[in-house]
Coordinates of C-alpha atoms in Angstrom, one line a residue:
X1 CA -16.5 8.0 -9.3
X2 CA -17.4 4.7 -7.8
X3 CA -20.6 4.3 -5.8
X4 CA -20.7 3.0 -2.3
X5 CA -21.5 -0.8 -2.1
X6 CA -24.7 -1.8 -0.2
X7 CA -23.1 -4.9 1.2
X8 CA -19.6 -5.5 2.6
X9 CA -19.2 -8.7 0.6
X10 CA -19.9 -6.9 -2.7
X11 CA -17.1 -4.4 -2.3
X12 CA -14.3 -6.6 -3.6
X13 CA -12.6 -5.4 -6.8
X14 CA -10.4 -6.6 -9.5
X15 CA -7.1 -6.2 -7.9
X16 CA -8.0 -9.2 -5.7
X17 CA -7.6 -11.2 -8.9
X18 CA -3.9 -10.5 -8.8
X19 CA -3.3 -12.9 -6.0
X20 CA -3.3 -16.7 -6.0
X21 CA -5.3 -18.7 -3.5
X22 CA -2.2 -19.2 -1.4
X23 CA -1.5 -15.5 -1.2
X24 CA -5.1 -14.7 -0.3
X25 CA -5.0 -17.1 2.6
X26 CA -1.8 -15.4 3.6
X27 CA -3.6 -12.1 3.5
X28 CA -6.4 -13.4 5.7
X29 CA -4.0 -14.7 8.2
X30 CA -1.9 -11.6 8.6
X31 CA -1.1 -10.9 12.3
X32 CA -3.2 -8.3 14.0
X33 CA -1.9 -7.8 17.5
X34 CA -4.3 -6.6 20.2
X35 CA -4.4 -2.9 21.0
X36 CA -5.7 -2.6 24.6
X37 CA -7.2 0.9 23.9
X38 CA -8.2 0.3 20.3
X39 CA -11.8 0.3 19.2
X40 CA -11.0 -1.8 16.1
X41 CA -12.5 -5.3 16.1
X42 CA -10.6 -7.7 13.8
X43 CA -12.8 -10.0 11.7
X44 CA -12.5 -13.7 12.2
X45 CA -10.0 -15.7 10.0
X46 CA -12.8 -17.8 8.5
X47 CA -14.8 -14.7 7.5
X48 CA -11.8 -13.0 6.0
X49 CA -10.8 -16.1 4.0
X50 CA -14.3 -16.5 2.6
X51 CA -14.8 -12.9 1.7
X52 CA -11.4 -12.4 0.2
X53 CA -11.8 -15.5 -2.0
X54 CA -14.8 -14.0 -3.7
X55 CA -13.9 -12.9 -7.2
X56 CA -14.3 -9.3 -8.3
X57 CA -14.6 -7.1 -11.4
X58 CA -12.2 -4.6 -12.8
X59 CA -11.3 -1.6 -10.5
X60 CA -12.8 1.0 -12.8
X61 CA -16.3 -0.5 -12.7
X62 CA -19.1 0.7 -10.6
X63 CA -19.4 -1.2 -7.3
X64 CA -23.2 -1.4 -7.5
X65 CA -22.9 -3.6 -10.7
X66 CA -22.8 -7.4 -10.5
X67 CA -19.3 -8.8 -9.9
X68 CA -17.6 -11.1 -12.4
X69 CA -15.2 -13.8 -11.5
X70 CA -11.6 -14.0 -12.5
X71 CA -11.2 -15.7 -15.9
X72 CA -10.0 -19.3 -15.6
X73 CA -8.3 -20.5 -18.7
X74 CA -7.9 -24.1 -19.9
X75 CA -5.1 -26.2 -18.4
X76 CA -3.3 -26.3 -21.7
X77 CA -3.5 -22.6 -22.3
X78 CA -0.7 -20.7 -24.0
X79 CA -0.9 -17.0 -25.0
X80 CA -1.7 -16.7 -28.7
X81 CA 1.5 -15.7 -30.6
X82 CA -0.1 -12.5 -32.1
X83 CA 2.8 -10.3 -31.1
X84 CA 6.6 -10.1 -31.0
X85 CA 8.9 -7.9 -29.0
X86 CA 11.0 -6.0 -31.5
X87 CA 13.1 -4.3 -28.9
X88 CA 12.9 -4.5 -25.1
X89 CA 14.8 -2.6 -22.4
X90 CA 14.3 -3.8 -18.8
X91 CA 15.5 -1.7 -15.8
X92 CA 15.6 -3.2 -12.3
X93 CA 16.1 -0.7 -9.5
X94 CA 17.6 -2.1 -6.3
X95 CA 18.3 1.3 -4.6
X96 CA 15.6 0.8 -2.0
X97 CA 14.4 -1.9 0.3
X98 CA 12.1 -3.3 -2.4
X99 CA 12.5 -4.0 -6.1
X100 CA 11.2 -1.7 -8.9
X101 CA 11.0 -2.8 -12.5
X102 CA 10.3 -0.8 -15.6
X103 CA 10.1 -2.4 -19.1
X104 CA 10.0 -0.4 -22.3
X105 CA 9.1 -2.6 -25.2
X106 CA 8.3 -2.0 -28.9
X107 CA 5.7 -4.6 -29.8
X108 CA 4.5 -5.6 -33.3
X109 CA 1.3 -7.3 -34.4
X110 CA 2.3 -10.5 -36.2
X111 CA -1.2 -11.7 -36.8
X112 CA -3.3 -11.2 -39.9
X113 CA -6.0 -9.3 -38.1
X114 CA -6.2 -6.5 -35.5
X115 CA -5.1 -7.4 -32.0
X116 CA -5.5 -5.7 -28.6
X117 CA -4.7 -8.4 -25.9
X118 CA -1.2 -8.7 -24.7
X119 CA 0.0 -11.1 -21.9
X120 CA 2.7 -10.6 -19.3
X121 CA 3.9 -13.8 -17.5
X122 CA 5.0 -14.0 -13.8
X123 CA 6.2 -16.9 -11.7
X124 CA 3.5 -18.3 -9.6
X125 CA 5.4 -17.7 -6.3
X126 CA 6.0 -14.1 -7.3
X127 CA 2.5 -13.0 -8.3
X128 CA 1.3 -12.4 -4.7
X129 CA 4.2 -9.9 -4.2
X130 CA 3.6 -7.8 -7.2
X131 CA 2.1 -4.3 -6.7
X132 CA 1.5 -1.1 -8.6
X133 CA 1.4 -2.7 -12.0
X134 CA 0.7 -0.1 -14.7
X135 CA 0.9 -0.4 -18.5
X136 CA 0.9 2.9 -20.5
X137 CA 1.7 4.2 -24.0
X138 CA 5.4 5.2 -23.8
X139 CA 4.9 8.0 -26.2
X140 CA 1.8 9.4 -24.4
X141 CA 2.6 8.8 -20.7
X142 CA 0.0 11.3 -19.5
X143 CA -2.9 9.2 -20.9
X144 CA -4.7 6.7 -18.7
X145 CA -3.2 3.4 -17.9
X146 CA -4.4 0.4 -20.0
X147 CA -7.0 -1.9 -18.5
X148 CA -5.3 -5.0 -17.1
X149 CA -6.4 -8.1 -15.2
X150 CA -5.0 -11.4 -14.0
X151 CA -5.9 -14.6 -15.9
X152 CA -4.9 -18.1 -14.9
X153 CA -5.4 -21.7 -16.0
X154 CA -4.3 -23.4 -12.8
X155 CA -4.2 -22.0 -9.3
X156 CA -1.0 -23.8 -8.4
X157 CA 0.7 -23.3 -11.8
X158 CA 4.3 -22.2 -11.9
X159 CA 3.3 -19.4 -14.3
X160 CA 0.5 -16.8 -14.1
X161 CA -0.4 -14.1 -16.6
X162 CA -1.5 -10.5 -16.6
X163 CA -3.5 -9.5 -19.6
X164 CA -3.9 -5.9 -20.7
X165 CA -6.0 -4.5 -23.4
X166 CA -4.7 -1.8 -25.8
X167 CA -7.1 1.2 -26.1
X168 CA -6.9 0.9 -29.9
X169 CA -6.4 -2.5 -31.6
X170 CA -3.1 -2.8 -33.4
X171 CA -3.3 -3.4 -37.1
X172 CA -1.3 -6.2 -38.8
X173 CA 2.4 -5.3 -38.9
X174 CA 1.8 -2.1 -36.9
X175 CA 4.0 -1.3 -33.9
X176 CA 3.6 0.5 -30.6
X177 CA 5.9 1.3 -27.7
X178 CA 4.5 0.5 -24.3
X179 CA 5.9 1.0 -20.8
X180 CA 5.3 -1.6 -18.1
X181 CA 6.1 -0.7 -14.4
X182 CA 5.6 -2.5 -11.1
X183 CA 7.3 -3.2 -7.8
X184 CA 8.0 -6.5 -6.0
X185 CA 7.9 -6.8 -2.2
X186 CA 9.8 -9.2 0.1
X187 CA 12.1 -10.4 -2.7
X188 CA 15.5 -9.2 -1.3
X189 CA 17.2 -11.7 1.0
X190 CA 20.0 -10.8 3.4
X191 CA 23.1 -12.9 2.9
X192 CA 24.5 -13.8 5.4
X193 CA 21.2 -14.1 7.2
X194 CA 22.8 -13.3 10.5
X195 CA 25.4 -10.6 11.3
X196 CA 27.0 -9.0 14.2
X197 CA 25.6 -5.8 15.6
X198 CA 28.1 -3.5 13.9
X199 CA 28.6 -5.5 10.7
X200 CA 27.6 -4.4 7.2
X201 CA 24.5 -5.9 5.7
X202 CA 24.5 -7.6 2.3
X203 CA 21.4 -8.4 0.2
X204 CA 21.0 -11.0 -2.5
X205 CA 18.6 -10.6 -5.4
X206 CA 18.0 -13.5 -7.8
X207 CA 16.5 -12.8 -11.2
X208 CA 16.5 -13.8 -14.9
X209 CA 18.7 -11.9 -17.3
X210 CA 16.0 -12.6 -19.9
X211 CA 13.0 -10.5 -19.3
X212 CA 10.0 -12.8 -18.8
X213 CA 7.8 -12.7 -21.9
X214 CA 5.1 -14.7 -23.5
X215 CA 6.4 -13.7 -27.0
X216 CA 9.5 -13.9 -29.1
X217 CA 11.9 -11.1 -28.3
X218 CA 14.1 -10.1 -31.2
X219 CA 16.4 -7.9 -29.1
X220 CA 16.6 -7.1 -25.4
X221 CA 18.8 -5.7 -22.5
X222 CA 18.4 -5.9 -18.7
X223 CA 19.9 -3.2 -16.6
X224 CA 20.4 -3.5 -12.8
X225 CA 20.7 -0.3 -10.8
X226 CA 22.4 -0.8 -7.4
X227 CA 22.8 1.6 -4.5
X228 CA 26.5 1.0 -4.0
X229 CA 29.7 -0.2 -5.8
X230 CA 30.4 -2.7 -2.9
X231 CA 29.2 -5.7 -4.9
X232 CA 31.2 -8.8 -3.8
X233 CA 29.3 -11.4 -5.8
X234 CA 27.4 -11.5 -9.1
X235 CA 26.7 -13.9 -11.9
X236 CA 25.6 -13.8 -15.5
X237 CA 28.6 -11.9 -16.9
X238 CA 27.3 -8.4 -17.0
X239 CA 28.9 -5.3 -18.4
X240 CA 29.7 -3.2 -15.3
X241 CA 29.8 0.5 -15.0
X242 CA 30.1 1.5 -11.4
X243 CA 26.9 0.5 -9.7
X244 CA 25.1 -0.2 -13.0
X245 CA 25.1 -3.7 -14.5
X246 CA 24.0 -4.4 -18.1
X247 CA 23.1 -7.9 -19.3
X248 CA 22.9 -8.3 -23.0
X249 CA 22.0 -7.5 -25.7
X250 CA 20.4 -10.8 -26.3
X251 CA 18.7 -11.7 -29.7
X252 CA 15.9 -13.9 -30.7
X253 CA 14.9 -15.1 -27.2
X254 CA 12.0 -17.6 -27.4
X255 CA 8.9 -17.1 -25.3
X256 CA 9.1 -18.3 -21.7
X257 CA 13.0 -18.5 -21.7
X258 CA 14.9 -17.8 -18.5
X259 CA 18.6 -17.4 -17.6
X260 CA 19.2 -17.4 -13.9
X261 CA 21.5 -14.8 -12.4
X262 CA 22.0 -13.1 -9.0
X263 CA 23.7 -10.1 -7.5
X264 CA 24.9 -9.6 -3.9
X265 CA 25.5 -6.0 -2.7
X266 CA 26.0 -4.0 0.4
X267 CA 22.8 -2.4 1.9
X268 CA 23.5 -1.4 5.5
X269 CA 20.0 0.1 6.0
X270 CA 16.8 -1.3 7.5
X271 CA 14.3 -3.1 5.3
X272 CA 11.3 -1.4 6.8
X273 CA 8.1 -3.3 6.1
X274 CA 4.6 -2.8 7.5
X275 CA 2.7 -6.1 7.6
X276 CA -0.4 -4.1 8.4
X277 CA -1.3 -0.4 8.4
X278 CA -4.7 0.7 9.7
X279 CA -5.4 4.4 8.8
X280 CA -8.5 6.2 10.1
X281 CA -9.6 9.7 8.8
X282 CA -12.5 11.2 10.7
X283 CA -14.4 14.2 9.3
X284 CA -16.1 16.6 11.7
X285 CA -18.1 19.4 10.2
X286 CA -19.1 20.9 13.5
X287 CA -15.5 21.1 14.8
X288 CA -14.0 21.9 11.4
X289 CA -11.5 19.2 12.1
X290 CA -9.9 16.3 10.2
X291 CA -8.5 13.8 12.6
X292 CA -6.1 11.2 11.4
X293 CA -4.8 8.1 13.2
X294 CA -2.5 5.4 11.9
X295 CA -1.7 2.1 13.5
X296 CA 1.4 0.3 12.4
X297 CA 2.6 -3.3 12.7
X298 CA 6.2 -2.7 11.6
X299 CA 9.1 -5.1 11.1
X300 CA 12.6 -5.0 9.8
X301 CA 13.2 -7.7 7.2
X302 CA 17.0 -7.3 7.3
X303 CA 19.6 -9.7 8.6
X304 CA 19.1 -11.0 12.2
X305 CA 21.6 -10.5 15.0
X306 CA 24.1 -13.4 15.3
X307 CA 24.6 -12.6 19.0
X308 CA 22.6 -10.9 21.8
X309 CA 21.9 -7.2 21.5
X310 CA 24.5 -5.0 23.3
X311 CA 23.2 -1.8 24.6
X312 CA 26.8 -0.7 25.3
X313 CA 27.9 -1.0 21.7
X314 CA 24.7 0.7 20.5
X315 CA 25.1 3.6 22.9
X316 CA 28.8 4.0 21.9
X317 CA 27.9 4.1 18.2
X318 CA 25.5 6.9 18.8
X319 CA 28.1 9.1 20.3
X320 CA 29.6 9.8 16.9
X321 CA 28.3 12.2 14.2
X322 CA 26.0 10.3 11.7
X323 CA 28.7 10.4 9.0
X324 CA 31.2 8.7 11.3
X325 CA 28.9 6.2 13.0
X326 CA 29.5 2.5 12.4
X327 CA 27.1 1.0 9.9
X328 CA 23.9 -0.5 11.2
X329 CA 20.9 -2.1 9.7
X330 CA 18.7 -1.2 12.6
X331 CA 15.8 1.2 12.3
X332 CA 16.5 4.0 14.7
X333 CA 13.8 6.5 13.8
X334 CA 11.0 7.4 11.4
X335 CA 10.5 10.7 9.6
X336 CA 6.8 11.5 8.9
X337 CA 6.2 14.6 6.7
X338 CA 2.7 16.0 7.3
X339 CA 0.6 18.6 5.5
X340 CA 1.2 22.2 6.5
X341 CA -1.1 23.2 9.3
X342 CA -1.1 19.8 11.1
X343 CA -1.3 20.0 14.9
X344 CA -1.8 18.1 18.1
X345 CA 0.3 15.0 17.2
X346 CA 0.7 12.0 19.5
X347 CA 2.8 8.8 19.4
X348 CA 1.9 5.8 21.5
X349 CA 2.7 2.1 21.6
X350 CA 1.5 -1.0 23.6
X351 CA 3.1 0.4 26.7
X352 CA 1.7 4.0 26.5
X353 CA 2.9 7.4 25.4
X354 CA 6.3 7.6 23.7
X355 CA 8.0 10.8 24.5
X356 CA 10.9 10.4 22.1
X357 CA 9.3 12.3 19.3
X358 CA 9.8 15.8 17.8
X359 CA 7.2 17.9 16.0
X360 CA 8.1 20.9 13.8
X361 CA 5.4 23.0 12.1
X362 CA 5.4 26.2 10.2
X363 CA 3.0 27.8 7.6
X364 CA 4.8 25.9 4.8
X365 CA 5.3 22.4 6.2
X366 CA 5.0 20.1 9.2
X367 CA 7.3 17.2 10.2
X368 CA 7.0 14.6 12.8
X369 CA 10.1 12.7 13.9
X370 CA 9.6 9.5 15.7
X371 CA 12.1 7.5 17.7
X372 CA 10.9 4.0 18.9
X373 CA 11.7 2.8 22.4
X374 CA 14.4 0.6 21.1
X375 CA 16.4 0.1 17.8
X376 CA 14.6 -2.3 15.4
X377 CA 17.1 -4.8 14.2
X378 CA 16.5 -7.5 11.6
X379 CA 13.6 -9.8 12.6
X380 CA 12.4 -7.4 15.3
X381 CA 8.9 -5.9 15.4
X382 CA 7.4 -2.7 16.7
X383 CA 3.7 -1.9 17.0
X384 CA 2.7 1.7 17.5
X385 CA 0.1 4.3 16.6
X386 CA 0.5 8.0 15.6
X387 CA -2.2 10.6 15.1
X388 CA -2.7 14.3 14.4
X389 CA -5.4 16.9 13.6
X390 CA -5.7 19.3 10.6
X391 CA -8.0 22.1 9.5
X392 CA -10.9 20.5 7.6
X393 CA -11.2 23.5 5.2
X394 CA -7.8 22.5 3.6
X395 CA -9.3 19.1 2.5
X396 CA -13.0 19.7 2.0
X397 CA -15.0 21.7 -0.5
X398 CA -18.7 22.2 -0.9
X399 CA -20.2 22.1 -4.4
X400 CA -22.0 25.4 -5.0
X401 CA -25.8 25.2 -5.1
X402 CA -26.0 21.7 -3.7
X403 CA -25.6 19.6 -0.6
X404 CA -22.6 17.7 -2.1
X405 CA -19.1 17.8 -0.5
X406 CA -15.8 16.8 -2.0
X407 CA -13.1 15.4 0.3
X408 CA -9.6 15.1 -1.0
X409 CA -7.0 13.4 1.3
X410 CA -3.8 11.5 0.8
X411 CA -4.4 7.7 0.4
X412 CA -1.1 7.1 2.3
X413 CA 1.0 9.3 4.5
X414 CA 3.3 7.7 7.0
X415 CA 7.1 7.6 7.1
X416 CA 9.3 8.8 4.3
X417 CA 12.7 7.2 4.4
X418 CA 15.7 7.1 2.0
X419 CA 15.7 3.3 2.0
X420 CA 11.9 3.2 1.3
X421 CA 9.0 1.7 3.2
X422 CA 6.8 -1.2 1.9
X423 CA 3.2 -2.1 3.1
X424 CA 1.8 -5.6 2.8
X425 CA -1.7 -4.6 3.6
X426 CA -3.3 -1.1 4.1
X427 CA -6.8 -0.5 5.5
X428 CA -8.0 3.1 5.0
X429 CA -11.2 4.0 6.9
X430 CA -13.0 7.3 6.0
X431 CA -15.4 8.2 8.8
X432 CA -18.0 10.7 7.5
X433 CA -20.4 12.9 9.5
X434 CA -23.6 11.3 10.7
X435 CA -26.2 11.6 8.0
X436 CA -23.9 11.6 5.0
X437 CA -25.4 9.8 2.0
X438 CA -24.7 9.0 -1.6
X439 CA -21.0 8.2 -0.9
X440 CA -18.8 7.8 -3.9
X441 CA -15.0 7.7 -4.3
X442 CA -12.1 7.7 -6.7
X443 CA -9.1 5.6 -5.6
X444 CA -5.6 6.3 -6.9
X445 CA -4.5 2.7 -6.2
X446 CA -6.0 -0.7 -6.9
X447 CA -8.2 -2.1 -4.1
X448 CA -8.9 -5.6 -3.0
X449 CA -11.9 -4.8 -0.9
X450 CA -14.4 -1.9 -0.3
X451 CA -16.8 -2.0 2.6
X452 CA -19.6 0.2 3.9
X453 CA -20.2 0.2 7.7
X454 CA -21.4 2.3 10.5
X455 CA -19.1 3.9 13.1
X456 CA -20.7 4.9 16.4
X457 CA -19.1 7.4 18.8
X458 CA -20.3 9.9 21.5
X459 CA -23.8 11.4 21.1
X460 CA -24.5 9.6 17.8
X461 CA -27.9 8.3 17.0
X462 CA -27.7 5.9 14.0
X463 CA -24.0 6.2 13.6
X464 CA -21.6 7.6 11.0
X465 CA -21.3 6.3 7.5
X466 CA -17.9 4.8 7.1
X467 CA -16.0 3.8 3.9
X468 CA -13.3 1.2 4.3
X469 CA -10.8 0.6 1.5
X470 CA -8.2 -2.2 1.5
X471 CA -5.1 -2.3 -0.7
X472 CA -2.2 -4.7 -0.9
X473 CA 1.5 -4.5 -1.7
X474 CA 2.0 -0.7 -1.6
X475 CA 5.2 1.3 -1.3
X476 CA 5.9 4.8 0.1
X477 CA 5.6 6.3 -3.3
X478 CA 1.8 6.1 -2.9
X479 CA 2.2 9.1 -0.6
X480 CA 1.9 11.3 -3.7
X481 CA -1.6 10.1 -4.6
X482 CA -4.9 11.5 -3.4
X483 CA -8.2 9.8 -2.6
X484 CA -11.3 11.7 -3.6
X485 CA -14.6 11.0 -1.7
X486 CA -17.9 12.8 -2.5
X487 CA -21.0 12.6 -0.3
X488 CA -24.3 14.5 0.3
X489 CA -24.7 16.2 3.6
X490 CA -28.0 18.2 3.9
X491 CA -28.3 21.1 6.3
X492 CA -30.8 19.3 8.5
X493 CA -28.4 16.4 9.0
X494 CA -25.9 18.9 10.5
X495 CA -28.3 19.7 13.3
X496 CA -28.8 16.1 14.3
X497 CA -26.1 16.1 16.9
X498 CA -27.0 19.5 18.6
X499 CA -30.7 18.4 18.6
X500 CA -29.7 15.1 20.2
X501 CA -27.6 16.9 22.8
X502 CA -30.5 19.3 23.5
X503 CA -33.1 16.5 23.8
X504 CA -30.7 14.5 26.0
X505 CA -30.2 17.4 28.4
X506 CA -34.0 18.1 28.5
X507 CA -34.6 14.4 29.2
X508 CA -32.2 14.5 32.2
X509 CA -33.9 17.6 33.6
X510 CA -37.3 16.1 33.0
X511 CA -36.3 12.9 34.7
X512 CA -34.8 14.8 37.7
X513 CA -38.0 16.9 38.0
X514 CA -40.2 13.8 37.8
X515 CA -38.2 12.0 40.5
X516 CA -38.3 15.1 42.7
X517 CA -42.1 15.1 42.5
X518 CA -42.4 11.6 43.8
X519 CA -43.7 11.2 47.3
X520 CA -41.6 8.7 49.0
X521 CA -42.5 9.6 52.6
X522 CA -43.9 7.1 55.0
X523 CA -47.7 7.6 55.6
X524 CA -49.0 8.7 59.1
X525 CA -51.3 5.8 59.4
X526 CA -48.4 3.3 59.4

């Protein structure tokens, strides 16, 4: 568990080090449109830039410990050639609206002493789009992921490195199979960039057939998984088997070598991307309720319309059954699976309530189907909020014999679509009951910032303790991970609100009685 930081500026963590200075400035300048009825107050750009540029320590460390800065290496740094890749298989999955890569590699220690530090190179313009990086032992996938961090020798260098540490140093000439996985956001480009309303959409992905490596690779292959067999253009001379392309095998590839290639394929689906998601979870012990609200700044990163939008063509296409409808890259609706027992959902946007939604709930599951006011074509944006309630006992447990409570909630819920959903920035706010202390948490995803604040609402005295977690570059697969928060909530703290209400009512009556006893009549002598 990680302790709550005492200052907001001390909550930054090691995942912040995964981003270059340019990407941090881009994070601070993300658009945050105004919600007329929102209580959220966005921080100023200057404050965000300054706070986000503060270096942070590894994510597993306690937040109350001093923070260490990202390691800056000499300008002439090159990873020590202590390893070689004996055999490497790289799989690139393009079946969704973002790129997923998995690398299985057999590494060998070529040094004369034990080694435990391995470097992974990435292009400088790509490092700010990487998310979900994990390195594990391929033969023991259930063990914890290896500790990894970003190291750099020049902020504006064309190459940046991740460095991970093996749990057990590798002896000379010893071998170990590791699995490296991550996803890349905003790397698929529509080609052509503009299409007609009923045209198919094609995406282009550029990559290197050689897996980027800081070490000599004796043998390797690169596999590309595509969502369709409609692939009009590709380069690099792959071996094709339906929608699977195989590049290689290649032998004795030197470190840092690249061989450019690209593939263009049909993907007539929306590229659903949230530039910002604000997610609030409010815990109410007195009401036994867990209230969730999510605010989305959504965009479609697909091909733009070459001509004006035609409502007639769009209405005509919706008259057919889905399997006979003309292809479209527009986002028509969102499917949001919820926990069983969820109730009282709502769906609003900048205009007001959106009635085009459908909620289905039974003892086993709950599902919220949302339909925006208009189809979201490439380059179009849609801002909205959605919320619901749930029974608190399904998420909260009390530790027997103490005042400690354990809250277990999904880090991310939101839409679940076949084409996938990506999130550039996610702000999760846990609003605890007034009087909660000793707040700790265990996050399933890397965080760039952690902040403690106070949230004030009706009939509060000092306000409610609030834990705000910020993450970058997430995908919808994070729906399967849970955030665990523990806190102390003594019995006397639970009576703070009713006592406040009682004293408030008594004060009103006392003030009314005092006013009624005043003599405001005009004296007889006047």
